[in-house]
XYZ file of C-alpha atoms in Angstrom:
424
model
C 48.023 9.052 -24.469
C 44.635 8.199 -23.000
C 42.304 8.822 -25.948
C 40.591 5.637 -27.153
C 41.045 6.601 -30.791
C 44.789 7.142 -30.487
C 47.688 4.852 -29.717
C 51.446 5.010 -29.867
C 53.504 2.288 -31.465
C 57.319 2.319 -31.588
C 58.920 1.444 -34.899
C 62.497 0.535 -35.677
C 64.609 1.989 -38.466
C 68.145 1.032 -39.383
C 69.412 3.346 -36.645
C 66.934 2.169 -33.963
C 65.015 5.388 -34.438
C 61.819 5.555 -32.400
C 58.644 6.658 -34.183
C 55.280 6.992 -32.430
C 52.046 7.109 -34.426
C 48.864 8.693 -33.034
C 46.089 7.838 -35.460
C 43.301 10.218 -36.375
C 39.670 9.328 -35.737
C 39.063 8.914 -39.475
C 41.114 6.748 -41.839
C 43.227 8.228 -44.623
C 43.781 11.423 -42.641
C 46.641 13.789 -43.534
C 49.995 13.251 -41.805
C 51.414 15.754 -39.312
C 55.015 15.224 -38.198
C 55.708 16.312 -34.624
C 59.305 16.940 -33.535
C 59.870 17.188 -29.730
C 61.559 20.270 -28.197
C 64.815 18.399 -27.638
C 67.407 18.536 -24.857
C 67.214 22.311 -24.321
C 64.319 21.603 -21.928
C 63.882 18.808 -19.380
C 61.534 16.093 -20.546
C 57.851 16.786 -19.920
C 56.122 13.625 -21.197
C 52.662 14.468 -19.852
C 52.734 18.017 -21.219
C 54.002 16.779 -24.565
C 51.222 14.185 -24.751
C 48.700 16.975 -24.166
C 50.212 19.005 -27.003
C 50.066 16.024 -29.374
C 46.483 15.198 -28.355
C 45.388 18.805 -28.879
C 47.130 18.994 -32.256
C 45.644 15.679 -33.382
C 42.081 16.656 -32.510
C 42.242 20.220 -33.857
C 43.986 19.278 -37.104
C 42.127 15.982 -37.732
C 45.476 14.464 -38.706
C 47.452 11.375 -37.847
C 50.334 12.715 -35.772
C 53.703 11.013 -36.195
C 56.238 11.850 -33.515
C 59.830 11.351 -34.653
C 61.908 10.735 -31.538
C 65.166 12.012 -32.977
C 68.376 11.641 -30.999
C 70.277 14.704 -29.781
C 72.853 14.440 -26.998
C 76.573 14.402 -26.290
C 76.592 10.875 -27.745
C 74.376 11.676 -30.735
C 75.665 15.054 -31.857
C 74.860 16.923 -35.058
C 74.281 15.941 -37.807
C 72.551 12.935 -36.154
C 69.328 14.882 -35.333
C 69.053 15.974 -38.984
C 69.675 12.443 -40.245
C 67.074 11.033 -37.837
C 64.238 13.309 -38.928
C 65.070 12.693 -42.589
C 64.987 8.936 -41.927
C 61.683 9.378 -40.113
C 60.231 11.260 -43.073
C 61.377 8.498 -45.432
C 59.732 5.908 -43.181
C 56.433 7.808 -43.302
C 56.591 7.993 -47.093
C 57.318 4.271 -47.393
C 54.887 2.929 -44.770
C 52.051 5.405 -44.250
C 51.365 7.023 -47.610
C 49.795 3.857 -49.050
C 46.264 3.347 -50.330
C 44.023 0.352 -49.537
C 45.851 -1.661 -52.202
C 49.240 -0.821 -50.619
C 50.147 1.455 -53.490
C 52.080 4.661 -52.697
C 50.399 7.996 -53.352
C 51.574 11.606 -53.275
C 50.529 13.789 -50.359
C 51.274 17.092 -48.684
C 52.312 16.640 -45.052
C 52.602 19.033 -42.150
C 55.458 19.428 -39.688
C 55.616 21.233 -36.356
C 57.934 21.692 -33.402
C 59.524 24.151 -31.007
C 63.122 24.913 -29.956
C 65.392 22.165 -31.410
C 62.293 20.513 -32.864
C 61.390 23.855 -34.435
C 64.849 24.080 -35.982
C 64.566 20.591 -37.462
C 61.002 21.297 -38.633
C 62.293 24.416 -40.409
C 65.055 22.387 -42.036
C 62.547 19.788 -43.266
C 60.144 22.442 -44.553
C 62.902 24.197 -46.512
C 64.488 21.101 -48.044
C 61.690 18.506 -48.371
C 59.205 20.569 -50.394
C 59.988 19.379 -53.905
C 57.112 19.448 -56.392
C 56.097 16.069 -57.796
C 56.875 14.231 -54.538
C 55.217 13.642 -51.193
C 56.446 16.772 -49.483
C 56.076 19.170 -46.588
C 53.192 21.481 -47.481
C 52.692 23.278 -44.153
C 55.055 24.084 -41.279
C 54.252 25.381 -37.789
C 57.216 26.351 -35.609
C 57.345 27.973 -32.186
C 60.503 29.587 -30.757
C 62.700 27.726 -33.283
C 66.476 27.586 -32.815
C 67.321 28.490 -36.401
C 70.777 30.041 -35.870
C 73.155 28.284 -33.475
C 75.953 30.804 -34.070
C 74.513 33.170 -31.406
C 76.466 36.274 -32.535
C 74.735 38.397 -29.886
C 77.062 36.842 -27.311
C 79.887 38.829 -28.918
C 80.780 42.483 -28.314
C 78.548 44.929 -30.178
C 80.014 46.398 -33.375
C 78.359 49.173 -35.378
C 77.174 47.945 -38.793
C 79.543 50.256 -40.668
C 82.500 48.910 -38.662
C 81.820 45.227 -39.252
C 84.671 43.433 -41.059
C 84.107 41.518 -44.263
C 83.954 37.717 -44.011
C 87.227 36.010 -44.835
C 85.648 34.194 -47.763
C 83.250 35.548 -50.350
C 79.605 34.528 -50.400
C 76.896 33.933 -52.985
C 75.877 37.573 -53.478
C 77.275 41.050 -52.905
C 74.043 42.254 -51.265
C 73.902 42.626 -47.506
C 71.473 40.299 -45.746
C 68.995 43.128 -45.071
C 68.758 44.008 -48.771
C 66.067 42.587 -51.041
C 67.429 40.379 -53.817
C 64.376 41.329 -55.897
C 64.877 45.079 -55.416
C 63.270 47.270 -58.069
C 65.312 47.927 -61.189
C 63.899 51.460 -61.187
C 65.307 52.218 -57.746
C 68.703 50.812 -58.711
C 68.816 52.927 -61.876
C 67.731 56.039 -59.956
C 70.591 55.585 -57.549
C 73.064 55.064 -60.374
C 71.827 58.175 -62.211
C 72.212 60.293 -59.094
C 75.776 59.086 -58.666
C 76.629 59.782 -62.320
C 75.219 63.328 -62.137
C 77.542 64.097 -59.269
C 74.823 64.911 -56.771
C 76.192 65.375 -53.298
C 74.886 62.825 -50.867
C 72.816 64.149 -48.011
C 74.693 64.622 -44.802
C 73.884 61.775 -42.464
C 73.562 62.135 -38.742
C 75.845 60.150 -36.523
C 74.299 56.689 -36.116
C 72.748 55.883 -32.770
C 73.891 52.897 -30.803
C 71.811 49.854 -31.776
C 69.177 48.853 -29.212
C 69.870 45.727 -27.164
C 68.812 42.508 -28.843
C 66.283 40.026 -27.490
C 69.193 37.711 -26.670
C 70.730 40.406 -24.488
C 67.468 41.713 -23.003
C 65.764 38.419 -22.126
C 68.771 36.166 -21.641
C 68.245 35.759 -17.890
C 64.763 34.211 -18.062
C 64.052 31.069 -16.021
C 62.819 28.883 -18.888
C 65.443 29.045 -21.673
C 68.259 31.288 -20.407
C 70.961 32.044 -22.927
C 73.576 30.353 -20.733
C 71.631 27.110 -21.097
C 71.306 27.546 -24.860
C 75.040 28.202 -25.247
C 75.949 25.263 -23.022
C 73.621 22.991 -24.987
C 75.295 24.095 -28.207
C 78.652 22.960 -26.837
C 77.111 19.561 -26.064
C 75.308 19.024 -29.371
C 78.140 20.017 -31.744
C 81.511 18.293 -31.998
C 83.308 21.414 -33.175
C 82.365 25.059 -33.828
C 82.372 24.617 -37.610
C 79.406 22.254 -37.331
C 76.904 24.847 -36.147
C 77.571 26.926 -39.267
C 76.043 24.128 -41.366
C 72.827 25.189 -43.103
C 70.917 22.070 -42.053
C 71.777 22.703 -38.398
C 71.207 26.482 -38.614
C 68.565 26.795 -41.368
C 68.652 30.610 -41.243
C 71.882 30.264 -43.207
C 69.934 29.070 -46.238
C 68.835 32.719 -46.607
C 71.931 34.610 -45.457
C 75.519 34.053 -44.459
C 76.312 33.970 -40.718
C 76.702 37.176 -38.728
C 79.974 35.811 -37.338
C 82.941 33.772 -38.481
C 85.592 31.545 -36.945
C 89.109 32.977 -36.883
C 91.806 30.328 -36.634
C 95.237 31.209 -35.206
C 98.065 31.268 -37.714
C 100.267 28.154 -37.428
C 103.831 28.697 -36.280
C 106.032 27.014 -38.863
C 109.727 26.691 -37.806
C 110.876 27.135 -41.381
C 113.790 29.421 -40.546
C 115.379 26.992 -38.073
C 114.916 24.089 -40.498
C 116.577 26.028 -43.284
C 119.561 26.793 -41.019
C 119.903 23.124 -40.072
C 120.027 22.155 -43.737
C 123.189 24.246 -44.146
C 125.099 22.193 -41.530
C 127.088 19.034 -42.249
C 125.437 15.643 -41.574
C 127.387 14.912 -38.341
C 126.355 18.230 -36.787
C 122.734 17.700 -37.853
C 122.678 14.273 -36.155
C 124.090 15.741 -32.940
C 121.525 18.535 -32.894
C 118.752 16.041 -33.619
C 119.885 13.869 -30.687
C 119.743 16.761 -28.220
C 116.434 17.967 -29.659
C 114.939 14.490 -29.146
C 116.255 14.399 -25.561
C 114.695 17.809 -24.890
C 111.376 16.720 -26.429
C 111.281 13.679 -24.121
C 111.762 15.927 -21.090
C 108.930 18.190 -22.212
C 106.367 15.457 -22.861
C 102.993 16.680 -21.586
C 104.185 20.271 -21.317
C 103.255 21.247 -24.866
C 100.306 23.579 -25.119
C 97.184 22.150 -26.808
C 96.361 23.528 -30.240
C 94.719 26.923 -30.054
C 90.960 26.985 -30.615
C 89.306 29.297 -33.136
C 87.623 32.447 -31.892
C 84.193 33.651 -32.965
C 84.116 37.180 -34.355
C 81.343 39.321 -35.847
C 81.328 40.031 -39.575
C 79.008 41.302 -42.285
C 76.251 38.947 -43.440
C 75.227 38.660 -47.087
C 71.975 37.569 -48.716
C 71.692 34.139 -50.314
C 69.357 32.845 -53.023
C 66.982 30.211 -51.696
C 65.511 28.063 -53.092
C 68.170 27.694 -55.798
C 67.014 27.849 -59.402
C 66.173 24.552 -61.073
C 65.525 22.548 -57.882
C 61.695 22.356 -58.096
C 61.562 23.325 -54.421
C 58.363 25.203 -53.593
C 58.310 26.590 -50.062
C 55.318 25.526 -47.943
C 52.919 27.744 -46.022
C 54.041 28.714 -42.523
C 52.644 29.425 -39.072
C 55.420 30.969 -36.976
C 54.890 31.831 -33.299
C 57.177 33.470 -30.764
C 57.135 34.816 -27.237
C 57.873 38.530 -27.042
C 60.113 37.943 -24.003
C 61.982 35.041 -25.590
C 65.719 35.442 -26.309
C 64.961 33.776 -29.658
C 62.393 36.354 -30.757
C 64.764 38.345 -33.001
C 65.888 35.328 -35.025
C 62.304 34.044 -35.260
C 61.118 37.394 -36.615
C 64.020 37.341 -39.067
C 63.018 33.842 -40.193
C 59.499 35.055 -41.008
C 60.938 38.016 -42.916
C 63.344 35.869 -44.929
C 60.763 33.216 -45.825
C 58.251 35.879 -46.904
C 60.881 37.568 -49.041
C 61.839 34.258 -50.643
C 58.226 33.284 -51.402
C 57.506 36.717 -52.908
C 60.595 36.515 -55.129
C 59.912 32.907 -56.177
C 56.275 33.718 -57.016
C 57.339 36.737 -59.071
C 59.782 34.548 -60.980
C 57.183 31.845 -61.698
C 54.525 34.357 -62.807
C 56.609 36.780 -64.857
C 59.958 35.141 -65.493
C 61.648 38.139 -63.851
C 63.707 38.211 -60.665
C 63.201 41.937 -59.841
C 60.197 44.145 -59.170
C 59.227 46.711 -61.763
C 57.858 49.184 -59.225
C 56.536 49.608 -55.690
C 53.006 48.531 -56.644
C 54.201 45.204 -58.013
C 56.401 44.687 -54.978
C 53.449 45.244 -52.636
C 51.287 42.813 -54.608
C 53.728 39.933 -54.186
C 54.667 40.847 -50.626
C 50.985 40.774 -49.622
C 50.712 37.302 -51.141
C 53.798 36.129 -49.226
C 52.472 37.702 -46.020
C 49.385 35.478 -46.248
C 51.542 32.399 -46.879
C 53.699 33.079 -43.814
C 51.639 33.919 -40.740
C 53.448 35.326 -37.722
C 51.979 35.487 -34.207
C 53.661 37.024 -31.154
C 52.547 36.413 -27.574
C 53.540 37.711 -24.168
C 56.124 35.715 -22.235
C 58.234 32.869 -23.636
C 55.092 31.130 -24.967
C 56.417 27.565 -25.183
C 53.784 24.892 -25.818
C 55.263 22.428 -23.323
C 55.759 24.982 -20.506
C 52.115 24.872 -19.516
C 52.472 26.336 -16.012
C 54.157 29.420 -17.437
C 51.969 29.558 -20.560
C 48.385 29.207 -19.319
C 46.977 29.806 -22.817
C 49.002 27.012 -24.387
C 45.943 24.915 -25.255
C 44.176 27.732 -27.076
C 47.310 28.510 -29.092
C 48.014 24.884 -29.963
C 44.380 24.514 -31.043
C 44.828 27.524 -33.324
C 47.892 25.885 -34.863
C 45.959 22.628 -35.317
C 43.010 24.391 -36.964
C 45.390 26.263 -39.260
C 47.118 22.977 -40.151
C 43.768 21.314 -40.939
C 42.887 24.087 -43.387
C 46.319 24.094 -45.068
C 46.468 20.320 -45.519
C 43.013 20.180 -47.065
C 43.379 18.979 -50.686
C 41.333 22.001 -51.815
C 43.888 24.467 -50.408
C 46.306 25.960 -52.928
């Protein structure tokens, strides 16, 4: 970085984690964590330096870049552990006053793609009241659900199978956990009075998803995203983890892994047990001889298959955790294959903030009526800003996204306002 007022200095943690610090022009500036896009894109060091410089100037913050590891050697959960270690390092070494005493502060975090996923994870889990916490999050094209169910054959919602294992609630993921008691009672009364349900028209085929429509783009094609998933995760179970796929904090996955049933030779074993010892030894000898001939011919264990299933809503944050979700600035490209999941993230976070605010203000977990619902949803809408742009709209793809600087400046200005001590 060429600015005279900024410099980068590598630091070492227990895991040789690299941390670069780009100081603000003024001392005691707020801290903004920057998480690089990760291995989904080739490295663009010059473009990334421009993004950091623009963020630093517009936000008037000290930008700390956490150079987390993510590769075939450092698979998940290593990226999650690295950013958590980086956050701990910032708390221990940078949130100190002139007498080297620690103080509490609200920090910002931002990133796109894999960095956006990790920024989302930090914002959702490191926002505990009474601690130095994430108070503002800005994510662009975040990879918040590595399951990628849109790769699977389309199934109509009414035909989706139930997940093999129960989940936290019995409400489908599209349903509002804070739904009005009045609407629930109205539906129950109608059922008790024996009213005939209105005849429904045959459902139309669902429109193609963003993953299906924009999967062949030149910047982040879905084939690249799927291949990168196979590199970054040791086994399929790992990308169902909520820290790796933070969308799963709010709902269960839209797909599940089906494992083949093991073939237990119980019947043959039971028959052998009925034979005398001499016959058993003879059979065992020939079986061992046959096994030696077939060494290397045995089929490898069958892999699980991914299959669509219903998704159910989850309560987040959990009660009694003192987690208070930060404010958000979420951006997405309208032609990005990740646009659907990014829009869903904004919807889920808004819904969670509205429900949590209702609970803290009234002690209730359900709306009384539509007017109350609108009041809290408007509040949540202001806390979670969503901006959509033409194209893929990645910050580091500056040839494709000619307005990148203007948009990054907007994010920086937003971050400056949200990290101001006067903001509540």
